[in-house]
mmCIF file of C-alpha atoms in Angstrom:
data_model
loop_
_atom_site.group_PDB
_atom_site.id
_atom_site.type_symbol
_atom_site.label_atom_id
_atom_site.label_comp_id
_atom_site.label_asym_id
_atom_site.label_seq_id
_atom_site.Cartn_x
_atom_site.Cartn_y
_atom_site.Cartn_z
ATOM 1 C CA MET A 72 -26.543 -12.367 -104.066
ATOM 2 C CA ALA A 73 -23.101 -13.115 -102.716
ATOM 3 C CA LYS A 74 -22.754 -9.576 -101.490
ATOM 4 C CA THR A 75 -25.971 -9.691 -99.518
ATOM 5 C CA TRP A 76 -24.790 -12.997 -98.038
ATOM 6 C CA ARG A 77 -21.579 -11.363 -97.008
ATOM 7 C CA ILE A 78 -23.348 -8.464 -95.398
ATOM 8 C CA CYS A 79 -25.631 -10.860 -93.528
ATOM 9 C CA LEU A 80 -22.571 -12.634 -92.140
ATOM 10 C CA LEU A 81 -20.900 -9.445 -91.187
ATOM 11 C CA LEU A 82 -24.089 -8.404 -89.402
ATOM 12 C CA LEU A 83 -24.169 -11.753 -87.527
ATOM 13 C CA ARG A 84 -20.633 -11.307 -86.389
ATOM 14 C CA PHE A 85 -21.433 -7.768 -85.308
ATOM 15 C CA LEU A 86 -24.395 -9.130 -83.312
ATOM 16 C CA ALA A 87 -22.232 -11.566 -81.576
ATOM 17 C CA PHE A 88 -19.596 -8.928 -80.719
ATOM 18 C CA SER A 89 -22.220 -6.425 -79.438
ATOM 19 C CA ALA A 90 -23.926 -9.168 -77.366
ATOM 20 C CA THR A 91 -20.692 -10.119 -75.600
ATOM 21 C CA LEU A 92 -19.797 -6.474 -75.193
ATOM 22 C CA ALA A 93 -23.267 -5.733 -73.741
ATOM 23 C CA SER A 94 -23.200 -8.538 -71.295
ATOM 24 C CA VAL A 95 -19.695 -7.602 -70.016
ATOM 25 C CA ILE A 96 -20.748 -3.999 -69.519
ATOM 26 C CA VAL A 97 -24.006 -4.876 -67.806
ATOM 27 C CA VAL A 98 -22.529 -7.408 -65.383
ATOM 28 C CA THR A 99 -19.456 -5.179 -64.555
ATOM 29 C CA THR A 100 -21.595 -2.133 -63.732
ATOM 30 C CA SER A 101 -24.059 -4.060 -61.551
ATOM 31 C CA HIS A 102 -23.539 -3.279 -57.900
ATOM 32 C CA GLU A 103 -26.076 -2.405 -55.190
ATOM 33 C CA ARG A 104 -25.675 -1.437 -51.619
ATOM 34 C CA VAL A 105 -28.577 -1.915 -49.248
ATOM 35 C CA SER A 106 -28.486 -1.174 -45.591
ATOM 36 C CA PHE A 107 -31.064 -2.005 -42.978
ATOM 37 C CA LEU A 108 -30.735 -1.311 -39.306
ATOM 38 C CA THR A 109 -27.066 -1.327 -38.860
ATOM 39 C CA ILE A 110 -26.106 -3.915 -41.386
ATOM 40 C CA SER A 111 -25.038 -2.946 -44.827
ATOM 41 C CA ILE A 112 -24.846 -5.400 -47.691
ATOM 42 C CA GLU A 113 -23.025 -4.673 -50.946
ATOM 43 C CA ALA A 114 -23.570 -6.931 -53.939
ATOM 44 C CA LYS A 115 -20.907 -6.773 -56.651
ATOM 45 C CA TYR A 116 -19.987 -9.141 -59.347
ATOM 46 C CA THR A 117 -16.600 -9.698 -57.824
ATOM 47 C CA ASN A 118 -18.238 -11.415 -54.861
ATOM 48 C CA SER A 119 -18.516 -14.600 -56.797
ATOM 49 C CA ALA A 120 -15.713 -16.420 -58.590
ATOM 50 C CA ALA A 121 -18.126 -17.620 -61.313
ATOM 51 C CA PHE A 122 -19.088 -14.104 -62.355
ATOM 52 C CA LYS A 123 -15.460 -13.053 -62.512
ATOM 53 C CA TYR A 124 -14.764 -16.024 -64.764
ATOM 54 C CA PHE A 125 -17.831 -15.024 -66.866
ATOM 55 C CA VAL A 126 -16.642 -11.407 -67.307
ATOM 56 C CA ILE A 127 -13.032 -12.417 -68.153
ATOM 57 C CA ALA A 128 -14.059 -15.030 -70.691
ATOM 58 C CA TYR A 129 -16.585 -12.698 -72.372
ATOM 59 C CA SER A 130 -14.017 -9.840 -72.464
ATOM 60 C CA ILE A 131 -11.569 -12.114 -74.307
ATOM 61 C CA VAL A 132 -14.238 -13.041 -76.813
ATOM 62 C CA THR A 133 -15.307 -9.495 -77.276
ATOM 63 C CA VAL A 134 -11.729 -8.579 -78.327
ATOM 64 C CA TYR A 135 -11.579 -11.607 -80.621
ATOM 65 C CA GLY A 136 -14.994 -10.732 -82.201
ATOM 66 C CA PHE A 137 -13.820 -7.173 -82.768
ATOM 67 C CA LEU A 138 -10.667 -8.302 -84.540
ATOM 68 C CA VAL A 139 -12.458 -10.821 -86.763
ATOM 69 C CA LEU A 140 -14.844 -8.129 -88.035
ATOM 70 C CA PHE A 141 -11.953 -6.571 -89.920
ATOM 71 C CA LEU A 142 -10.562 -9.676 -91.563
ATOM 72 C CA PRO A 143 -10.522 -9.216 -95.317
ATOM 73 C CA GLN A 144 -12.384 -11.829 -97.243
ATOM 74 C CA GLU A 145 -9.507 -13.359 -99.290
ATOM 75 C CA SER A 146 -7.247 -13.898 -96.276
ATOM 76 C CA LEU A 147 -6.043 -17.422 -95.546
ATOM 77 C CA LEU A 148 -6.612 -16.703 -91.850
ATOM 78 C CA TRP A 149 -10.199 -17.810 -92.227
ATOM 79 C CA ARG A 150 -8.927 -21.332 -91.511
ATOM 80 C CA LEU A 151 -7.492 -20.116 -88.182
ATOM 81 C CA VAL A 152 -10.936 -18.512 -87.599
ATOM 82 C CA VAL A 153 -12.490 -21.991 -87.699
ATOM 83 C CA ALA A 154 -10.189 -23.206 -84.948
ATOM 84 C CA LEU A 155 -10.525 -20.097 -82.807
ATOM 85 C CA ASP A 156 -14.312 -20.096 -83.218
ATOM 86 C CA LEU A 157 -14.366 -23.552 -81.755
ATOM 87 C CA VAL A 158 -12.167 -22.735 -78.814
ATOM 88 C CA PHE A 159 -13.940 -19.517 -78.003
ATOM 89 C CA THR A 160 -17.397 -21.108 -78.275
ATOM 90 C CA VAL A 161 -16.373 -23.771 -75.786
ATOM 91 C CA LEU A 162 -15.035 -21.097 -73.504
ATOM 92 C CA LEU A 163 -18.194 -19.005 -73.786
ATOM 93 C CA ILE A 164 -20.560 -21.884 -73.038
ATOM 94 C CA SER A 165 -18.492 -23.070 -70.063
ATOM 95 C CA SER A 166 -18.457 -19.529 -68.528
ATOM 96 C CA ILE A 167 -22.140 -18.915 -69.082
ATOM 97 C CA SER A 168 -22.988 -22.286 -67.609
ATOM 98 C CA ALA A 169 -21.011 -21.596 -64.460
ATOM 99 C CA ALA A 170 -22.555 -18.061 -64.087
ATOM 100 C CA LEU A 171 -26.004 -19.548 -64.523
ATOM 101 C CA ALA A 172 -25.445 -22.203 -61.849
ATOM 102 C CA ILE A 173 -24.359 -19.580 -59.281
ATOM 103 C CA ALA A 174 -27.124 -17.197 -60.313
ATOM 104 C CA GLN A 175 -29.733 -19.954 -59.918
ATOM 105 C CA VAL A 176 -28.554 -20.493 -56.364
ATOM 106 C CA GLY A 177 -28.780 -16.798 -55.700
ATOM 107 C CA LYS A 178 -32.305 -16.694 -57.028
ATOM 108 C CA LYS A 179 -33.854 -19.794 -55.593
ATOM 109 C CA GLY A 180 -31.435 -20.736 -52.832
ATOM 110 C CA ASN A 181 -30.590 -24.279 -51.831
ATOM 111 C CA ASP A 182 -32.752 -25.634 -48.996
ATOM 112 C CA TYR A 183 -30.538 -28.721 -48.440
ATOM 113 C CA ALA A 184 -27.388 -26.666 -47.798
ATOM 114 C CA GLY A 185 -29.081 -23.917 -45.894
ATOM 115 C CA TRP A 186 -28.373 -21.199 -48.448
ATOM 116 C CA LEU A 187 -30.924 -18.474 -48.620
ATOM 117 C CA PRO A 188 -31.700 -16.663 -51.856
ATOM 118 C CA ILE A 189 -30.285 -13.157 -52.024
ATOM 119 C CA CYS A 190 -32.549 -11.819 -54.830
ATOM 120 C CA GLY A 191 -35.057 -10.615 -52.264
ATOM 121 C CA GLN A 192 -32.503 -8.393 -50.662
ATOM 122 C CA VAL A 193 -30.747 -6.913 -53.631
ATOM 123 C CA PRO A 194 -33.386 -6.960 -56.470
ATOM 124 C CA LYS A 195 -31.770 -4.397 -58.682
ATOM 125 C CA TYR A 196 -28.464 -6.215 -58.701
ATOM 126 C CA CYS A 197 -30.280 -9.453 -59.429
ATOM 127 C CA ASP A 198 -32.163 -7.934 -62.399
ATOM 128 C CA ARG A 199 -29.049 -6.468 -63.882
ATOM 129 C CA VAL A 200 -27.079 -9.753 -63.671
ATOM 130 C CA THR A 201 -30.091 -11.533 -65.288
ATOM 131 C CA GLY A 202 -30.062 -9.093 -68.110
ATOM 132 C CA GLY A 203 -26.312 -9.630 -68.583
ATOM 133 C CA LEU A 204 -26.706 -13.335 -68.620
ATOM 134 C CA ALA A 205 -29.528 -13.124 -71.152
ATOM 135 C CA ALA A 206 -27.297 -11.094 -73.474
ATOM 136 C CA GLY A 207 -24.520 -13.748 -72.927
ATOM 137 C CA LEU A 208 -26.984 -16.517 -73.928
ATOM 138 C CA ILE A 209 -27.728 -14.700 -77.152
ATOM 139 C CA ALA A 210 -23.966 -14.372 -77.759
ATOM 140 C CA VAL A 211 -23.416 -18.111 -77.229
ATOM 141 C CA ILE A 212 -26.138 -19.095 -79.664
ATOM 142 C CA THR A 213 -24.842 -16.746 -82.258
ATOM 143 C CA TYR A 214 -21.314 -18.053 -81.877
ATOM 144 C CA ILE A 215 -22.508 -21.669 -82.333
ATOM 145 C CA VAL A 216 -24.205 -20.529 -85.554
ATOM 146 C CA LEU A 217 -21.052 -18.764 -86.664
ATOM 147 C CA LEU A 218 -18.885 -21.818 -85.888
ATOM 148 C CA LEU A 219 -21.146 -24.096 -87.937
ATOM 149 C CA HIS A 220 -21.001 -21.557 -90.735
ATOM 150 C CA SER A 221 -17.256 -21.267 -90.598
ATOM 151 C CA ILE A 222 -16.811 -25.025 -90.905
ATOM 152 C CA HIS A 223 -19.347 -25.173 -93.706
ATOM 153 C CA THR A 224 -17.630 -22.494 -95.727
ATOM 154 C CA VAL A 225 -14.025 -23.419 -95.263
ATOM 155 C CA LEU A 226 -14.174 -27.150 -94.990
ATOM 156 C CA ASP A 227 -17.290 -27.993 -97.043
ATOM 157 C CA PRO A 228 -18.448 -30.956 -95.009
ATOM 158 C CA LEU A 229 -21.641 -31.507 -97.056
ATOM 159 C CA LEU A 230 -19.584 -31.902 -100.255
ATOM 160 C CA LEU A 231 -21.403 -29.218 -102.134
ATOM 161 C CA ARG A 232 -18.558 -28.055 -104.250
ATOM 162 C CA LYS A 233 -17.919 -30.282 -107.184
ATOM 163 C CA ASN A 234 -14.274 -29.902 -108.047
ATOM 164 C CA MET B 1352 -12.205 -36.908 -113.475
ATOM 165 C CA ALA B 1353 -9.051 -37.802 -111.563
ATOM 166 C CA SER B 1354 -8.221 -36.865 -107.985
ATOM 167 C CA ALA B 1355 -4.801 -36.145 -106.619
ATOM 168 C CA ASN B 1356 -3.854 -39.674 -105.567
ATOM 169 C CA GLY B 1357 -5.312 -41.466 -108.544
ATOM 170 C CA ASP B 1358 -8.222 -43.248 -106.802
ATOM 171 C CA LYS B 1359 -11.350 -43.596 -108.703
ATOM 172 C CA VAL B 1360 -13.509 -40.664 -107.556
ATOM 173 C CA GLU B 1361 -17.099 -40.519 -108.629
ATOM 174 C CA PHE B 1362 -18.869 -37.370 -109.339
ATOM 175 C CA GLY B 1363 -21.467 -36.127 -106.926
ATOM 176 C CA PHE B 1364 -22.154 -37.190 -103.364
ATOM 177 C CA ASN B 1365 -20.098 -40.336 -103.277
ATOM 178 C CA THR B 1366 -16.711 -38.680 -103.546
ATOM 179 C CA VAL B 1367 -15.384 -40.453 -100.475
ATOM 180 C CA PRO B 1368 -12.970 -43.204 -101.688
ATOM 181 C CA MET B 1369 -14.007 -46.206 -99.649
ATOM 182 C CA THR B 1370 -11.037 -48.409 -100.637
ATOM 183 C CA LYS B 1371 -7.698 -48.395 -98.848
ATOM 184 C CA GLN B 1372 -8.720 -46.643 -95.697
ATOM 185 C CA LYS B 1373 -6.195 -47.121 -92.996
ATOM 186 C CA LYS B 1374 -7.631 -47.451 -89.488
ATOM 187 C CA ASP B 1375 -6.828 -44.535 -87.296
ATOM 188 C CA TRP B 1376 -5.750 -46.147 -84.099
ATOM 189 C CA ILE B 1377 -4.815 -42.948 -82.362
ATOM 190 C CA HIS B 1378 -8.280 -41.551 -82.864
ATOM 191 C CA LEU B 1379 -9.873 -44.786 -81.633
ATOM 192 C CA SER B 1380 -7.746 -45.102 -78.574
ATOM 193 C CA LEU B 1381 -8.372 -41.446 -77.600
ATOM 194 C CA ARG B 1382 -12.076 -42.083 -77.914
ATOM 195 C CA VAL B 1383 -11.777 -45.142 -75.718
ATOM 196 C CA VAL B 1384 -9.934 -43.165 -73.002
ATOM 197 C CA ALA B 1385 -12.388 -40.292 -73.290
ATOM 198 C CA PHE B 1386 -15.296 -42.751 -72.995
ATOM 199 C CA LEU B 1387 -13.808 -44.298 -69.852
ATOM 200 C CA ALA B 1388 -13.104 -40.862 -68.313
ATOM 201 C CA THR B 1389 -16.597 -39.455 -68.938
ATOM 202 C CA ALA B 1390 -18.323 -42.700 -67.908
ATOM 203 C CA SER B 1391 -16.395 -42.852 -64.655
ATOM 204 C CA ALA B 1392 -17.194 -39.226 -63.946
ATOM 205 C CA THR B 1393 -20.895 -39.870 -64.472
ATOM 206 C CA ILE B 1394 -20.896 -42.922 -62.285
ATOM 207 C CA VAL B 1395 -18.844 -41.438 -59.457
ATOM 208 C CA MET B 1396 -21.015 -38.306 -59.266
ATOM 209 C CA ALA B 1397 -24.317 -40.200 -59.646
ATOM 210 C CA THR B 1398 -23.475 -42.461 -56.708
ATOM 211 C CA ASN B 1399 -22.278 -39.594 -54.601
ATOM 212 C CA LYS B 1400 -24.234 -39.696 -51.384
ATOM 213 C CA GLN B 1401 -23.409 -39.164 -47.747
ATOM 214 C CA THR B 1402 -25.629 -39.350 -44.671
ATOM 215 C CA LYS B 1403 -24.399 -37.959 -41.405
ATOM 216 C CA SER B 1404 -26.221 -37.250 -38.140
ATOM 217 C CA PHE B 1405 -25.526 -34.133 -36.191
ATOM 218 C CA ALA B 1406 -26.272 -33.146 -32.672
ATOM 219 C CA VAL B 1407 -28.477 -30.030 -33.088
ATOM 220 C CA ALA B 1408 -29.562 -29.434 -29.482
ATOM 221 C CA THR B 1409 -29.093 -30.787 -26.054
ATOM 222 C CA ILE B 1410 -31.909 -31.304 -23.641
ATOM 223 C CA GLY B 1411 -30.520 -32.128 -20.196
ATOM 224 C CA THR B 1412 -27.809 -34.567 -20.975
ATOM 225 C CA THR B 1413 -29.244 -36.233 -24.142
ATOM 226 C CA PRO B 1414 -28.374 -34.693 -27.409
ATOM 227 C CA ILE B 1415 -31.094 -34.465 -30.104
ATOM 228 C CA ARG B 1416 -29.614 -35.776 -33.378
ATOM 229 C CA ALA B 1417 -30.790 -34.770 -36.872
ATOM 230 C CA THR B 1418 -29.755 -36.844 -39.900
ATOM 231 C CA LEU B 1419 -28.716 -34.845 -42.958
ATOM 232 C CA THR B 1420 -28.090 -36.329 -46.328
ATOM 233 C CA ALA B 1421 -25.938 -34.782 -49.080
ATOM 234 C CA LYS B 1422 -26.888 -36.110 -52.527
ATOM 235 C CA PHE B 1423 -25.916 -34.982 -55.985
ATOM 236 C CA SER B 1424 -29.511 -34.425 -56.933
ATOM 237 C CA HIS B 1425 -29.813 -31.668 -54.422
ATOM 238 C CA THR B 1426 -27.877 -29.380 -56.678
ATOM 239 C CA PRO B 1427 -29.168 -28.701 -60.253
ATOM 240 C CA ALA B 1428 -25.626 -28.055 -61.467
ATOM 241 C CA PHE B 1429 -24.590 -31.543 -60.551
ATOM 242 C CA VAL B 1430 -27.601 -33.082 -62.161
ATOM 243 C CA PHE B 1431 -26.625 -31.221 -65.338
ATOM 244 C CA PHE B 1432 -23.105 -32.405 -64.902
ATOM 245 C CA VAL B 1433 -24.254 -36.089 -64.706
ATOM 246 C CA VAL B 1434 -26.525 -35.709 -67.655
ATOM 247 C CA ALA B 1435 -23.861 -33.974 -69.800
ATOM 248 C CA ASN B 1436 -21.133 -36.571 -69.033
ATOM 249 C CA GLY B 1437 -23.678 -39.297 -69.581
ATOM 250 C CA ASN B 1438 -24.371 -37.927 -73.055
ATOM 251 C CA ALA B 1439 -20.711 -37.585 -73.804
ATOM 252 C CA SER B 1440 -19.928 -41.184 -72.800
ATOM 253 C CA LEU B 1441 -22.888 -42.475 -74.825
ATOM 254 C CA HIS B 1442 -21.691 -40.495 -77.818
ATOM 255 C CA ASN B 1443 -18.223 -41.903 -77.462
ATOM 256 C CA LEU B 1444 -19.542 -45.456 -77.183
ATOM 257 C CA VAL B 1445 -21.672 -45.114 -80.265
ATOM 258 C CA MET B 1446 -18.637 -43.622 -82.181
ATOM 259 C CA ILE B 1447 -16.356 -46.455 -81.069
ATOM 260 C CA THR B 1448 -18.925 -49.070 -82.108
ATOM 261 C CA MET B 1449 -19.324 -47.357 -85.465
ATOM 262 C CA ASP B 1450 -15.574 -47.309 -85.976
ATOM 263 C CA ILE B 1451 -15.065 -50.962 -85.126
ATOM 264 C CA LEU B 1452 -18.167 -52.576 -86.583
ATOM 265 C CA GLY B 1453 -19.636 -50.175 -89.193
ATOM 266 C CA THR B 1454 -16.836 -48.818 -91.247
ATOM 267 C CA LYS B 1455 -18.750 -49.323 -94.489
ATOM 268 C CA LEU B 1456 -21.796 -47.384 -93.229
ATOM 269 C CA ASP B 1457 -22.039 -44.077 -94.976
ATOM 270 C CA CYS B 1458 -24.797 -41.577 -95.399
ATOM 271 C CA LYS B 1459 -24.197 -40.244 -99.003
ATOM 272 C CA GLY B 1460 -20.671 -39.371 -98.049
ATOM 273 C CA LEU B 1461 -21.737 -37.329 -95.006
ATOM 274 C CA ARG B 1462 -20.253 -39.719 -92.453
ATOM 275 C CA LEU B 1463 -17.195 -37.514 -91.660
ATOM 276 C CA ALA B 1464 -19.352 -34.350 -91.554
ATOM 277 C CA LEU B 1465 -21.808 -36.001 -89.149
ATOM 278 C CA ILE B 1466 -19.056 -37.212 -86.826
ATOM 279 C CA ALA B 1467 -17.496 -33.708 -86.780
ATOM 280 C CA ILE B 1468 -20.718 -31.936 -86.074
ATOM 281 C CA LEU B 1469 -21.778 -34.418 -83.360
ATOM 282 C CA ASP B 1470 -18.326 -34.114 -81.773
ATOM 283 C CA LEU B 1471 -18.726 -30.354 -81.679
ATOM 284 C CA MET B 1472 -22.063 -30.524 -80.006
ATOM 285 C CA VAL B 1473 -20.869 -33.069 -77.387
ATOM 286 C CA VAL B 1474 -17.744 -31.070 -76.535
ATOM 287 C CA THR B 1475 -19.774 -27.936 -75.932
ATOM 288 C CA LEU B 1476 -22.226 -29.842 -73.779
ATOM 289 C CA ALA B 1477 -19.512 -31.519 -71.696
ATOM 290 C CA SER B 1478 -17.693 -28.220 -71.074
ATOM 291 C CA ALA B 1479 -20.851 -26.614 -70.012
ATOM 292 C CA GLY B 1480 -21.479 -29.317 -67.456
ATOM 293 C CA ASP B 1481 -17.957 -28.981 -66.241
ATOM 294 C CA GLY B 1482 -18.054 -25.266 -65.786
ATOM 295 C CA ALA B 1483 -21.280 -25.384 -63.796
ATOM 296 C CA ALA B 1484 -20.115 -28.233 -61.505
ATOM 297 C CA THR B 1485 -16.748 -26.597 -60.934
ATOM 298 C CA PHE B 1486 -18.140 -23.388 -59.610
ATOM 299 C CA MET B 1487 -20.822 -25.152 -57.535
ATOM 300 C CA SER B 1488 -18.138 -27.218 -55.792
ATOM 301 C CA GLU B 1489 -16.035 -24.181 -55.237
ATOM 302 C CA LEU B 1490 -19.053 -22.628 -53.561
ATOM 303 C CA GLY B 1491 -19.551 -25.652 -51.429
ATOM 304 C CA LYS B 1492 -15.917 -25.770 -50.453
ATOM 305 C CA ASN B 1493 -15.348 -22.137 -49.669
ATOM 306 C CA GLY B 1494 -18.818 -20.796 -49.056
ATOM 307 C CA ASN B 1495 -19.570 -17.190 -49.870
ATOM 308 C CA SER B 1496 -19.296 -14.692 -47.016
ATOM 309 C CA HIS B 1497 -20.955 -11.825 -49.010
ATOM 310 C CA ALA B 1498 -24.111 -13.812 -49.508
ATOM 311 C CA ARG B 1499 -23.887 -15.621 -46.127
ATOM 312 C CA TRP B 1500 -23.734 -19.078 -47.602
ATOM 313 C CA ASN B 1501 -21.844 -21.428 -45.367
ATOM 314 C CA LYS B 1502 -19.442 -23.963 -46.709
ATOM 315 C CA ILE B 1503 -20.530 -27.602 -46.493
ATOM 316 C CA CYS B 1504 -17.316 -29.434 -47.167
ATOM 317 C CA ASP B 1505 -16.031 -29.374 -43.628
ATOM 318 C CA LYS B 1506 -19.009 -31.474 -42.576
ATOM 319 C CA PHE B 1507 -19.366 -33.704 -45.576
ATOM 320 C CA GLU B 1508 -15.786 -34.370 -46.466
ATOM 321 C CA PRO B 1509 -16.090 -37.813 -48.241
ATOM 322 C CA TYR B 1510 -18.912 -36.317 -50.431
ATOM 323 C CA CYS B 1511 -16.715 -33.428 -51.401
ATOM 324 C CA ASN B 1512 -13.756 -35.682 -52.207
ATOM 325 C CA ARG B 1513 -15.751 -37.930 -54.403
ATOM 326 C CA GLY B 1514 -17.268 -34.917 -56.254
ATOM 327 C CA GLY B 1515 -13.716 -33.644 -56.759
ATOM 328 C CA ILE B 1516 -12.638 -36.941 -58.180
ATOM 329 C CA ALA B 1517 -15.565 -36.957 -60.614
ATOM 330 C CA LEU B 1518 -14.738 -33.369 -61.654
ATOM 331 C CA ILE B 1519 -11.071 -34.162 -62.367
ATOM 332 C CA THR B 1520 -11.987 -37.223 -64.522
ATOM 333 C CA SER B 1521 -14.488 -35.072 -66.326
ATOM 334 C CA PHE B 1522 -11.798 -32.495 -67.097
ATOM 335 C CA ILE B 1523 -9.586 -35.149 -68.515
ATOM 336 C CA GLY B 1524 -12.425 -36.481 -70.671
ATOM 337 C CA ASN B 1525 -13.302 -32.910 -71.798
ATOM 338 C CA ILE B 1526 -9.691 -32.166 -72.948
ATOM 339 C CA LEU B 1527 -9.555 -35.524 -74.830
ATOM 340 C CA LEU B 1528 -12.965 -34.738 -76.412
ATOM 341 C CA LEU B 1529 -11.604 -31.421 -77.620
ATOM 342 C CA ILE B 1530 -8.582 -33.077 -79.157
ATOM 343 C CA ILE B 1531 -10.815 -35.684 -80.748
ATOM 344 C CA THR B 1532 -13.082 -32.942 -82.222
ATOM 345 C CA VAL B 1533 -10.060 -31.181 -83.730
ATOM 346 C CA MET B 1534 -8.954 -34.474 -85.279
ATOM 347 C CA SER B 1535 -12.394 -35.140 -86.695
ATOM 348 C CA ILE B 1536 -12.473 -31.653 -88.265
ATOM 349 C CA ILE B 1537 -8.998 -32.112 -89.747
ATOM 350 C CA LYS B 1538 -10.184 -35.306 -91.420
ATOM 351 C CA LEU B 1539 -12.573 -33.179 -93.417
ATOM 352 C CA LEU B 1540 -9.515 -31.553 -94.926
ATOM 353 C CA LYS B 1541 -7.908 -34.726 -96.181
ATOM 354 C CA LEU B 1542 -10.167 -35.345 -99.079
ATOM 355 C CA ASN B 1543 -8.930 -32.407 -101.238
ATOM 356 C CA ARG B 1544 -12.083 -30.511 -100.631
ATOM 357 C CA ILE B 1545 -10.808 -27.400 -99.012
ATOM 358 C CA ASN B 1546 -11.543 -24.077 -100.654
ATOM 359 C CA HIS B 1547 -8.980 -21.391 -100.259
ATOM 360 C CA VAL B 1548 -11.457 -18.572 -100.750
ATOM 361 C CA ALA B 1549 -12.864 -17.160 -97.572
ATOM 362 C CA PRO B 1550 -16.608 -16.977 -96.875
#
């Protein structure tokens, strides 16, 4: 029973790691060049500061997730994992919120500011970035669940252990 | 069954010793400052509006003027920012009231756990709002030449300045909320409940 629980948690951590890795890879390799008449437009993730922040934050969390997968069960560092889980969850949610805000402007435009949507001109880039952000959203939700679990296991907030 | 400091500890859910609890003034004062910061960020951004008339064309010698308004509700990221900071300030207000008036209220010993979990949720919400609003303002300030989005801050400078002030106060509130969350989580450690075995 305890062993299946441990394997479940390891799988959850692996899911979080792979979701962050997938979103980093998808957003980094998304670029499209379209040219009509004499104008050539290239859409890359480095064009926007929010996407750069997104990629950097998710790369950091990918490395952290990879290292935590190998932490042995009896280590005292699981207390540090509680703190680091909190910090990295806050980082993840801030970066995905920023990337979603800019992507929403790219998809729908902003009439009041006179900003036209760019998804009509570079549809493949738009689709790839949407996919990357969706994977990022899965990663955020998984990290929130993992954070709540870390606090539950290490700190016992619901007073379930009678000793 | 005796606990480490000799207080009478009951078996079961009510293991929180309710006698001799010193008031944590640092925690309370941090909450007050965080409440003021997030509330002011909400109010400054929600009342952020500027109307300006431009001359768009000239017929003969009379210029045709169009009136443009910049409001926070034009941008979904700023609406989310206002909502998130409003939530954070309401949460802080409720926590301050509970701390001052309702120290005896407890939900089967779960008070500290509830405070910690709610603090976690609010700090993630507030940081999401901050992140979105920061990058939208950066877009408004610098524009994006690749997507051909013009900057708007050169025409609506007071609007941009007020938005910047709201953003800075929200950052201060966010950092204080993070410190408060860490303190709330550490309080869960103080009742000799920590288990040294990992998950």
